[in-house]
Amino acid sequence: MNAVVPSGPVRLTTALLGLGIGYYLMFELAGNALIAFLFWAESLSDTPGLSGFVFLLASPFAFLGACFLVEWVAEGFRRKG
């Protein structure tokens, strides 16, 4: 049984829609919650910079996610048919 695999333009559209929805949910709807979390993380420590450290810890995972997403879209464009 052959599975239907989405083509490159479909994967690109899906990725862009997913990123757009993620941006909207994270920064437009829950933007105040994100800022409140960063202020809360900053108030936990005696020295400033804890919220920046949270971003520093999250950046490798964001980079790996971006690499996976680009590879997934590129694979769709490389497929024949």
mmCIF file of C-alpha atoms in Angstrom:
data_model
loop_
_atom_site.group_PDB
_atom_site.id
_atom_site.type_symbol
_atom_site.label_atom_id
_atom_site.label_comp_id
_atom_site.label_asym_id
_atom_site.label_seq_id
_atom_site.Cartn_x
_atom_site.Cartn_y
_atom_site.Cartn_z
ATOM 1 C CA MET A 1 0.000 0.000 0.000
ATOM 2 C CA ASN A 2 1.455 3.338 -1.057
ATOM 3 C CA ALA A 3 1.219 6.214 1.360
ATOM 4 C CA VAL A 4 0.485 9.664 0.014
ATOM 5 C CA VAL A 5 3.489 11.867 0.677
ATOM 6 C CA PRO A 6 2.988 15.631 0.434
ATOM 7 C CA SER A 7 4.950 17.449 -2.255
ATOM 8 C CA GLY A 8 7.339 20.345 -1.719
ATOM 9 C CA PRO A 9 4.860 23.217 -2.133
ATOM 10 C CA VAL A 10 2.379 21.491 0.202
ATOM 11 C CA ARG A 11 5.098 20.967 2.811
ATOM 12 C CA LEU A 12 6.290 24.563 2.444
ATOM 13 C CA THR A 13 2.753 25.892 2.853
ATOM 14 C CA THR A 14 2.194 23.642 5.867
ATOM 15 C CA ALA A 15 5.449 24.790 7.470
ATOM 16 C CA LEU A 16 4.709 28.483 6.908
ATOM 17 C CA LEU A 17 1.159 28.129 8.227
ATOM 18 C CA GLY A 18 2.433 26.249 11.268
ATOM 19 C CA LEU A 19 5.055 28.883 11.988
ATOM 20 C CA GLY A 20 2.518 31.666 11.531
ATOM 21 C CA ILE A 21 0.000 30.034 13.859
ATOM 22 C CA GLY A 22 2.741 29.342 16.392
ATOM 23 C CA TYR A 23 3.877 32.969 16.266
ATOM 24 C CA TYR A 24 0.317 34.214 16.671
ATOM 25 C CA LEU A 25 -0.380 31.942 19.634
ATOM 26 C CA MET A 26 2.923 32.638 21.355
ATOM 27 C CA PHE A 27 3.253 36.377 20.904
ATOM 28 C CA GLU A 28 -0.184 37.779 20.114
ATOM 29 C CA LEU A 29 -2.538 35.732 22.284
ATOM 30 C CA ALA A 30 -0.174 34.661 25.056
ATOM 31 C CA GLY A 31 2.324 37.520 24.762
ATOM 32 C CA ASN A 32 1.521 38.811 28.223
ATOM 33 C CA ALA A 33 1.931 35.320 29.651
ATOM 34 C CA LEU A 34 5.362 35.001 28.007
ATOM 35 C CA ILE A 35 6.493 38.357 29.394
ATOM 36 C CA ALA A 36 5.080 37.471 32.825
ATOM 37 C CA PHE A 37 7.023 34.182 32.754
ATOM 38 C CA LEU A 38 10.261 35.975 31.906
ATOM 39 C CA PHE A 39 9.728 38.494 34.708
ATOM 40 C CA TRP A 40 8.962 35.616 37.079
ATOM 41 C CA ALA A 41 12.137 33.765 36.042
ATOM 42 C CA GLU A 42 14.112 36.972 36.479
ATOM 43 C CA SER A 43 12.752 37.496 39.990
ATOM 44 C CA LEU A 44 13.766 33.966 41.070
ATOM 45 C CA SER A 45 17.459 34.741 41.199
ATOM 46 C CA ASP A 46 19.467 37.358 43.041
ATOM 47 C CA THR A 47 21.493 38.219 39.961
ATOM 48 C CA PRO A 48 19.966 39.379 36.679
ATOM 49 C CA GLY A 49 20.084 37.274 33.555
ATOM 50 C CA LEU A 50 18.091 34.147 34.361
ATOM 51 C CA SER A 51 15.516 34.783 31.647
ATOM 52 C CA GLY A 52 18.341 35.189 29.115
ATOM 53 C CA PHE A 53 19.729 31.887 30.338
ATOM 54 C CA VAL A 54 16.344 30.277 29.623
ATOM 55 C CA PHE A 55 16.590 31.524 26.032
ATOM 56 C CA LEU A 56 20.183 30.298 25.839
ATOM 57 C CA LEU A 57 19.133 26.810 26.919
ATOM 58 C CA ALA A 58 16.230 26.759 24.458
ATOM 59 C CA SER A 59 18.235 27.919 21.434
ATOM 60 C CA PRO A 60 19.850 24.541 20.545
ATOM 61 C CA PHE A 61 16.406 22.906 20.492
ATOM 62 C CA ALA A 62 15.017 25.703 18.333
ATOM 63 C CA PHE A 63 17.973 25.317 15.951
ATOM 64 C CA LEU A 64 17.483 21.549 15.693
ATOM 65 C CA GLY A 65 13.768 22.065 15.079
ATOM 66 C CA ALA A 66 14.526 24.561 12.300
ATOM 67 C CA CYS A 67 17.014 22.130 10.718
ATOM 68 C CA PHE A 68 14.426 19.338 10.799
ATOM 69 C CA LEU A 69 11.781 21.610 9.265
ATOM 70 C CA VAL A 70 14.040 22.776 6.424
ATOM 71 C CA GLU A 71 15.108 19.191 5.674
ATOM 72 C CA TRP A 72 11.466 18.061 5.652
ATOM 73 C CA VAL A 73 10.489 20.785 3.176
ATOM 74 C CA ALA A 74 13.570 20.203 0.990
ATOM 75 C CA GLU A 75 12.846 16.467 0.871
ATOM 76 C CA GLY A 76 9.403 17.255 -0.525
ATOM 77 C CA PHE A 77 10.943 19.283 -3.361
ATOM 78 C CA ARG A 78 13.491 16.543 -4.134
ATOM 79 C CA ARG A 79 10.858 13.825 -4.583
ATOM 80 C CA LYS A 80 9.757 12.847 -8.064
ATOM 81 C CA GLY A 81 6.072 12.788 -8.767
#
